[in-house]
Amino acid sequence: MSRVITVGAAQMGPIQKAESRSSTVERMLALMAKANDKGCDLIVFPELALTTFFPRWYTEDWGEIDAWFETSMPSNETQPLFTAAREYAMGFHLGYAELVEEDGATHRYNTAILVDKAGEIVAKYRKVHLPGHAEYDPKRKFQHLEKRYFEVGNLGFPVWRTMGGVMGMCICNDRRWPETYRVMGLQGVEMVVLGYNTPTVNSESDESPHLRMFHNHVTMQSGAYQNSTWVIGVAKAGAEDGHDLMGGSVIIAPTGEIVARCRTLGDELIVADCDLDACNFGKRTIFNFAAHRRVEAYGLITERTGAVPPPE
Ligand code: ING
């Protein structure tokens, strides 16, 4: 038996600060049309796919910041994506900045949604691991202010039965943390879709670009293998107002193998037939969690936040 989802990873090139949402959506619609020509059931767009990576810019003007956020989804600018999903019978993943009134207060999240083939929103995730800092840091080559502009996601790491399998989401820095995949793995996840905006260079060190690309892939490949799930990691890439973002978007099998990889730093679609039943062997053998995990030995993972070495 096989349950194949034909997945398009829709890497996007740079979005300049001055670019409009409408022109960005036009680029996304062109990628959706290509995905439709290739018979895709699902297309995965990056994190914060509608705008430039604005957390690189420090400001105290919340009016300026809130212009980067979506107050409704779909909105006038994004409605064409939902219409195309219905026309093509193609689901999509979209990352965007969410501004929402909840419990009588305004909240700002780094958010991702899954939209099904009928063009309906069936899942929402809010980024848990926010990297960077909250205040202007003059020591850095550039700023990374996600802790300033977003709240920590309050939805956990859920999974959803949709697209014919068990789907999960995470966002960018989340992919570096094994806990992200394991919480979804413990819910039987078969495909994790995620977007990322990752600077090619480190704002605080001289880490090489090739080492950062290694980290990008090894974290997603490990997550896939150790939880026997597909992982689709999609970049926003290229130079945004002089700030380079890495590409390297990939489709990774439950074995941890990269089955498709983008080669450019622009708008680029890669496609793979992802058989969700390929997850079964790992889940039944080496990563049969029920048979092999020893939770009595894992207490520190949730009891302790920071590392505490033994006394000198
Ligand atoms: N970007 C980066 C990421 O986790 C980062 C931030 C880069 C953190 C490299 C640590 C090392 O890929 C986002 N948006 O999380």
Short mmCIF file of C-alpha atoms and ligand atoms in Angstrom, two decimals:
data_model
loop_
_atom_site.label_atom_id
_atom_site.label_comp_id
_atom_site.label_asym_id
_atom_site.label_seq_id
_atom_site.Cartn_x
_atom_site.Cartn_y
_atom_site.Cartn_z
CA MET A 1 0.00 0.00 0.00
CA SER A 2 1.26 3.51 -0.59
CA ARG A 3 -0.08 6.91 0.32
CA VAL A 4 1.80 9.26 -1.99
CA ILE A 5 1.62 13.04 -1.63
CA THR A 6 3.32 14.89 -4.47
CA VAL A 7 4.95 17.80 -2.67
CA GLY A 8 6.35 21.01 -4.13
CA ALA A 9 8.90 22.88 -2.01
CA ALA A 10 8.54 26.47 -3.24
CA GLN A 11 11.71 28.27 -2.28
CA MET A 12 11.42 32.02 -2.65
CA GLY A 13 14.15 34.45 -3.56
CA PRO A 14 14.62 37.73 -1.71
CA ILE A 15 11.74 40.06 -0.87
CA GLN A 16 13.06 43.60 -0.64
CA LYS A 17 11.74 45.93 2.03
CA ALA A 18 10.05 48.02 -0.67
CA GLU A 19 8.30 45.07 -2.35
CA SER A 20 4.51 44.93 -2.08
CA ARG A 21 2.56 41.92 -0.85
CA SER A 22 0.73 41.85 -4.16
CA SER A 23 3.94 41.44 -6.18
CA THR A 24 5.11 38.75 -3.76
CA VAL A 25 1.79 36.92 -4.10
CA GLU A 26 2.18 37.09 -7.90
CA ARG A 27 5.53 35.27 -7.54
CA MET A 28 3.85 32.69 -5.29
CA LEU A 29 1.01 32.16 -7.77
CA ALA A 30 3.59 31.51 -10.52
CA LEU A 31 5.16 28.83 -8.31
CA MET A 32 1.69 27.36 -7.65
CA ALA A 33 1.04 27.19 -11.40
CA LYS A 34 4.33 25.33 -11.91
CA ALA A 35 3.44 23.00 -9.03
CA ASN A 36 0.06 22.36 -10.63
CA ASP A 37 1.74 21.48 -13.94
CA LYS A 38 3.81 18.93 -12.03
CA GLY A 39 0.78 17.43 -10.33
CA CYS A 40 1.52 18.63 -6.80
CA ASP A 41 -0.99 17.90 -4.04
CA LEU A 42 0.74 20.32 -1.65
CA ILE A 43 3.04 23.32 -2.04
CA VAL A 44 5.19 24.56 0.84
CA PHE A 45 6.12 28.24 1.06
CA PRO A 46 8.76 29.69 3.46
CA GLU A 47 8.56 31.36 6.86
CA LEU A 48 7.35 35.01 6.70
CA ALA A 49 6.75 34.43 2.99
CA LEU A 50 4.78 37.63 2.36
CA THR A 51 7.38 40.20 3.36
CA THR A 52 11.03 40.84 3.79
CA PHE A 53 12.61 39.36 6.94
CA PHE A 54 11.76 42.49 8.94
CA PRO A 55 13.18 41.25 12.31
CA ARG A 56 16.56 42.39 10.96
CA TRP A 57 15.35 46.03 11.34
CA TYR A 58 15.23 47.75 14.75
CA THR A 59 12.48 50.27 15.35
CA GLU A 60 10.44 51.59 18.26
CA ASP A 61 7.63 52.59 15.93
CA TRP A 62 5.03 49.85 16.37
CA GLY A 63 2.98 51.34 13.55
CA GLU A 64 5.88 50.65 11.22
CA ILE A 65 6.29 47.13 12.61
CA ASP A 66 2.58 46.28 12.47
CA ALA A 67 2.60 47.03 8.73
CA TRP A 68 4.58 43.76 8.34
CA PHE A 69 1.80 41.75 10.05
CA GLU A 70 -1.40 40.20 8.67
CA THR A 71 -4.55 41.07 10.62
CA SER A 72 -6.69 38.64 8.66
CA MET A 73 -6.02 35.42 6.77
CA PRO A 74 -7.03 35.28 4.02
CA SER A 75 -6.70 39.00 3.31
CA ASN A 76 -7.35 40.84 0.05
CA GLU A 77 -3.70 40.37 -0.98
CA THR A 78 -3.55 36.66 -0.04
CA GLN A 79 -7.04 35.59 -1.19
CA PRO A 80 -5.68 34.65 -4.67
CA LEU A 81 -3.57 31.92 -3.02
CA PHE A 82 -6.71 30.36 -1.52
CA THR A 83 -8.57 30.66 -4.81
CA ALA A 84 -5.71 28.97 -6.65
CA ALA A 85 -5.62 26.19 -4.04
CA ARG A 86 -9.26 25.42 -4.77
CA GLU A 87 -8.80 25.68 -8.54
CA TYR A 88 -5.76 23.38 -8.55
CA ALA A 89 -7.00 21.14 -5.71
CA MET A 90 -3.63 21.82 -4.12
CA GLY A 91 -3.03 22.42 -0.42
CA PHE A 92 -0.45 24.93 0.73
CA HIS A 93 1.71 25.85 3.72
CA LEU A 94 2.22 29.57 4.33
CA GLY A 95 4.38 31.34 6.88
CA TYR A 96 3.44 34.89 7.88
CA ALA A 97 3.48 37.42 10.72
CA GLU A 98 0.16 37.17 12.59
CA LEU A 99 -1.32 40.11 14.54
CA VAL A 100 -4.37 38.99 16.49
CA GLU A 101 -6.68 40.23 19.26
CA GLU A 102 -7.14 37.39 21.77
CA ASP A 103 -8.38 37.53 25.38
CA GLY A 104 -8.78 41.30 25.08
CA ALA A 105 -5.14 41.91 24.13
CA THR A 106 -3.06 42.31 20.99
CA HIS A 107 -0.67 39.45 20.24
CA ARG A 108 2.00 39.08 17.54
CA TYR A 109 3.21 35.65 16.43
CA ASN A 110 5.49 34.15 13.79
CA THR A 111 2.82 31.87 12.35
CA ALA A 112 2.30 29.14 9.75
CA ILE A 113 -0.91 27.66 8.38
CA LEU A 114 -1.88 24.62 6.37
CA VAL A 115 -4.62 25.13 3.79
CA ASP A 116 -6.29 22.04 2.28
CA LYS A 117 -7.25 21.30 -1.32
CA ALA A 118 -10.61 22.99 -0.82
CA GLY A 119 -8.81 26.21 0.13
CA GLU A 120 -9.76 25.95 3.81
CA ILE A 121 -7.35 26.66 6.71
CA VAL A 122 -7.09 23.31 8.54
CA ALA A 123 -4.09 23.95 10.80
CA LYS A 124 -2.20 26.77 12.51
CA TYR A 125 1.15 26.80 14.29
CA ARG A 126 2.95 29.64 16.13
CA LYS A 127 6.74 29.58 16.39
CA VAL A 128 7.97 28.40 19.80
CA HIS A 129 11.77 28.82 19.55
CA LEU A 130 12.41 32.52 18.91
CA PRO A 131 16.12 33.15 18.25
CA GLY A 132 18.01 36.40 18.56
CA HIS A 133 17.34 39.21 21.03
CA ALA A 134 14.72 41.79 22.09
CA GLU A 135 16.80 45.01 22.31
CA TYR A 136 19.13 46.70 19.82
CA ASP A 137 22.56 45.04 20.04
CA PRO A 138 25.34 47.31 18.71
CA LYS A 139 27.87 44.46 18.90
CA ARG A 140 26.10 42.49 16.18
CA LYS A 141 26.84 42.84 12.44
CA PHE A 142 23.08 42.89 11.96
CA GLN A 143 20.04 42.58 14.23
CA HIS A 144 17.83 39.51 14.73
CA LEU A 145 14.87 40.86 16.73
CA GLU A 146 12.35 38.01 16.74
CA LYS A 147 12.21 38.16 20.55
CA ARG A 148 11.21 41.82 20.19
CA TYR A 149 8.49 41.51 17.58
CA PHE A 150 6.95 38.08 18.33
CA GLU A 151 5.55 36.32 21.38
CA VAL A 152 6.44 32.68 21.99
CA GLY A 153 3.90 30.49 20.24
CA ASN A 154 1.06 29.28 22.49
CA LEU A 155 -0.19 26.32 20.45
CA GLY A 156 2.51 23.77 21.25
CA PHE A 157 3.54 21.33 18.51
CA PRO A 158 0.25 19.78 17.37
CA VAL A 159 -0.28 17.42 14.44
CA TRP A 160 -3.30 17.12 12.17
CA ARG A 161 -4.91 14.33 10.14
CA THR A 162 -5.08 16.01 6.72
CA MET A 163 -3.70 15.59 3.18
CA GLY A 164 -4.15 11.81 3.67
CA GLY A 165 -1.74 11.51 6.59
CA VAL A 166 -0.50 12.96 9.89
CA MET A 167 0.93 16.41 9.21
CA GLY A 168 2.96 18.69 11.49
CA MET A 169 4.54 22.12 11.25
CA CYS A 170 7.38 24.05 12.80
CA ILE A 171 9.20 27.26 11.84
CA CYS A 172 12.86 27.99 11.17
CA ASN A 173 14.78 27.95 14.46
CA ASP A 174 12.37 25.26 15.74
CA ARG A 175 14.11 22.86 13.28
CA ARG A 176 17.35 23.05 15.30
CA TRP A 177 15.79 21.61 18.46
CA PRO A 178 15.23 17.82 18.69
CA GLU A 179 12.31 18.39 21.07
CA THR A 180 10.37 19.95 18.18
CA TYR A 181 10.35 16.76 16.12
CA ARG A 182 10.02 14.39 19.07
CA VAL A 183 6.85 16.02 20.41
CA MET A 184 5.32 15.57 16.94
CA GLY A 185 6.92 12.12 16.60
CA LEU A 186 5.13 11.08 19.79
CA GLN A 187 1.89 11.97 17.98
CA GLY A 188 2.77 9.81 14.95
CA VAL A 189 3.74 12.64 12.57
CA GLU A 190 4.43 11.52 8.99
CA MET A 191 5.34 14.85 7.36
CA VAL A 192 6.72 18.02 8.98
CA VAL A 193 6.57 21.12 6.78
CA LEU A 194 8.59 24.19 7.72
CA GLY A 195 9.91 27.43 6.30
CA TYR A 196 13.09 29.29 7.22
CA ASN A 197 14.80 32.66 6.79
CA THR A 198 18.40 31.95 7.79
CA PRO A 199 21.17 34.51 7.38
CA THR A 200 24.11 33.13 5.41
CA VAL A 201 26.53 34.52 7.99
CA ASN A 202 26.36 34.67 11.77
CA SER A 203 25.75 38.10 13.32
CA GLU A 204 28.12 37.31 16.19
CA SER A 205 30.88 35.09 14.80
CA ASP A 206 32.86 34.20 11.67
CA GLU A 207 31.09 30.89 11.24
CA SER A 208 31.51 29.83 7.61
CA PRO A 209 28.51 29.72 5.24
CA HIS A 210 29.24 26.05 4.41
CA LEU A 211 29.14 25.17 8.13
CA ARG A 212 25.80 26.94 8.48
CA MET A 213 24.41 25.05 5.51
CA PHE A 214 25.64 21.80 7.13
CA HIS A 215 23.76 22.74 10.33
CA ASN A 216 20.68 23.61 8.29
CA HIS A 217 20.53 20.14 6.74
CA VAL A 218 21.85 17.96 9.58
CA THR A 219 19.16 19.25 11.94
CA MET A 220 16.32 18.48 9.54
CA GLN A 221 17.81 15.15 8.44
CA SER A 222 18.22 14.09 12.08
CA GLY A 223 14.67 15.12 12.90
CA ALA A 224 13.36 13.14 9.96
CA TYR A 225 15.39 9.98 10.70
CA GLN A 226 14.93 9.97 14.50
CA ASN A 227 11.16 10.27 14.15
CA SER A 228 10.74 8.42 10.85
CA THR A 229 8.94 11.32 9.19
CA TRP A 230 9.20 13.31 5.98
CA VAL A 231 10.61 16.84 6.50
CA ILE A 232 10.13 19.60 3.95
CA GLY A 233 12.34 22.63 4.67
CA VAL A 234 11.81 25.69 2.47
CA ALA A 235 13.93 28.85 2.44
CA LYS A 236 13.36 32.44 1.66
CA ALA A 237 16.80 33.01 0.07
CA GLY A 238 19.05 35.58 -1.53
CA ALA A 239 20.03 39.15 -0.70
CA GLU A 240 17.32 41.25 0.95
CA ASP A 241 18.47 44.89 1.06
CA GLY A 242 22.04 43.65 1.20
CA HIS A 243 21.44 40.94 3.80
CA ASP A 244 22.10 37.43 2.50
CA LEU A 245 19.74 34.57 3.37
CA MET A 246 20.76 30.97 2.65
CA GLY A 247 18.93 28.71 0.25
CA GLY A 248 19.31 24.94 0.38
CA SER A 249 15.58 24.09 0.50
CA VAL A 250 15.13 20.33 0.74
CA ILE A 251 12.70 17.43 0.73
CA ILE A 252 13.92 14.80 3.21
CA ALA A 253 12.67 11.20 3.44
CA PRO A 254 11.93 9.37 6.72
CA THR A 255 15.33 7.65 6.30
CA GLY A 256 16.96 11.07 6.68
CA GLU A 257 18.05 11.15 3.03
CA ILE A 258 17.70 14.36 1.01
CA VAL A 259 15.58 13.39 -2.02
CA ALA A 260 15.44 16.85 -3.63
CA ARG A 261 17.34 20.10 -3.08
CA CYS A 262 17.11 23.59 -4.52
CA ARG A 263 20.22 24.78 -6.38
CA THR A 264 19.59 28.53 -6.63
CA LEU A 265 18.93 31.49 -4.35
CA GLY A 266 15.78 32.50 -6.22
CA ASP A 267 12.18 31.41 -6.70
CA GLU A 268 12.62 27.69 -7.36
CA LEU A 269 10.28 24.71 -7.16
CA ILE A 270 11.49 21.21 -6.35
CA VAL A 271 9.06 18.30 -6.39
CA ALA A 272 9.04 14.79 -4.94
CA ASP A 273 6.53 11.97 -4.61
CA CYS A 274 6.42 11.46 -0.84
CA ASP A 275 4.98 8.08 0.16
CA LEU A 276 3.74 8.46 3.74
CA ASP A 277 3.91 4.68 4.13
CA ALA A 278 7.71 5.05 3.88
CA CYS A 279 7.45 6.21 7.52
CA ASN A 280 6.14 2.83 8.66
CA PHE A 281 9.38 0.81 8.70
CA GLY A 282 11.23 3.19 11.04
CA LYS A 283 8.20 3.63 13.30
CA ARG A 284 7.81 -0.17 13.48
CA THR A 285 11.47 -1.02 14.10
CA ILE A 286 14.35 1.16 15.25
CA PHE A 287 12.11 4.08 16.31
CA ASN A 288 9.24 2.05 17.70
CA PHE A 289 8.92 4.50 20.61
CA ALA A 290 6.61 2.26 22.69
CA ALA A 291 9.05 -0.63 22.50
CA HIS A 292 12.33 1.19 23.03
CA ARG A 293 11.99 4.59 24.76
CA ARG A 294 12.78 4.79 28.49
CA VAL A 295 10.94 7.88 29.73
CA GLU A 296 12.04 7.23 33.31
CA ALA A 297 15.54 8.27 32.18
CA TYR A 298 14.49 11.46 30.40
CA GLY A 299 13.19 13.59 33.29
CA LEU A 300 15.70 16.42 32.92
CA ILE A 301 14.45 17.17 29.42
CA THR A 302 11.30 18.81 30.74
CA GLU A 303 12.33 19.51 34.35
CA ARG A 304 15.39 21.65 33.51
CA THR A 305 15.64 24.61 31.07
CA GLY A 306 19.34 25.52 31.09
CA ALA A 307 22.32 23.16 31.41
CA VAL A 308 23.70 22.66 34.96
CA PRO A 309 27.20 21.09 34.90
CA PRO A 310 28.45 19.22 38.00
CA PRO A 311 30.32 21.36 40.62
CA GLU A 312 34.04 22.00 39.96
N1 ING B 1 16.57 32.22 11.61
C1 ING B 1 17.73 31.54 12.00
C2 ING B 1 17.57 30.04 12.14
O1 ING B 1 17.40 29.48 13.20
C3 ING B 1 19.63 31.41 13.48
C4 ING B 1 18.37 32.13 13.20
C5 ING B 1 20.57 31.16 12.47
C6 ING B 1 19.86 30.96 14.74
C7 ING B 1 21.74 30.44 12.77
C8 ING B 1 21.02 30.24 15.07
C9 ING B 1 21.96 30.00 14.05
O2 ING B 1 17.71 29.42 11.10
C10 ING B 1 15.31 32.16 12.11
N2 ING B 1 14.39 32.95 11.50
O3 ING B 1 15.01 31.46 13.06
#
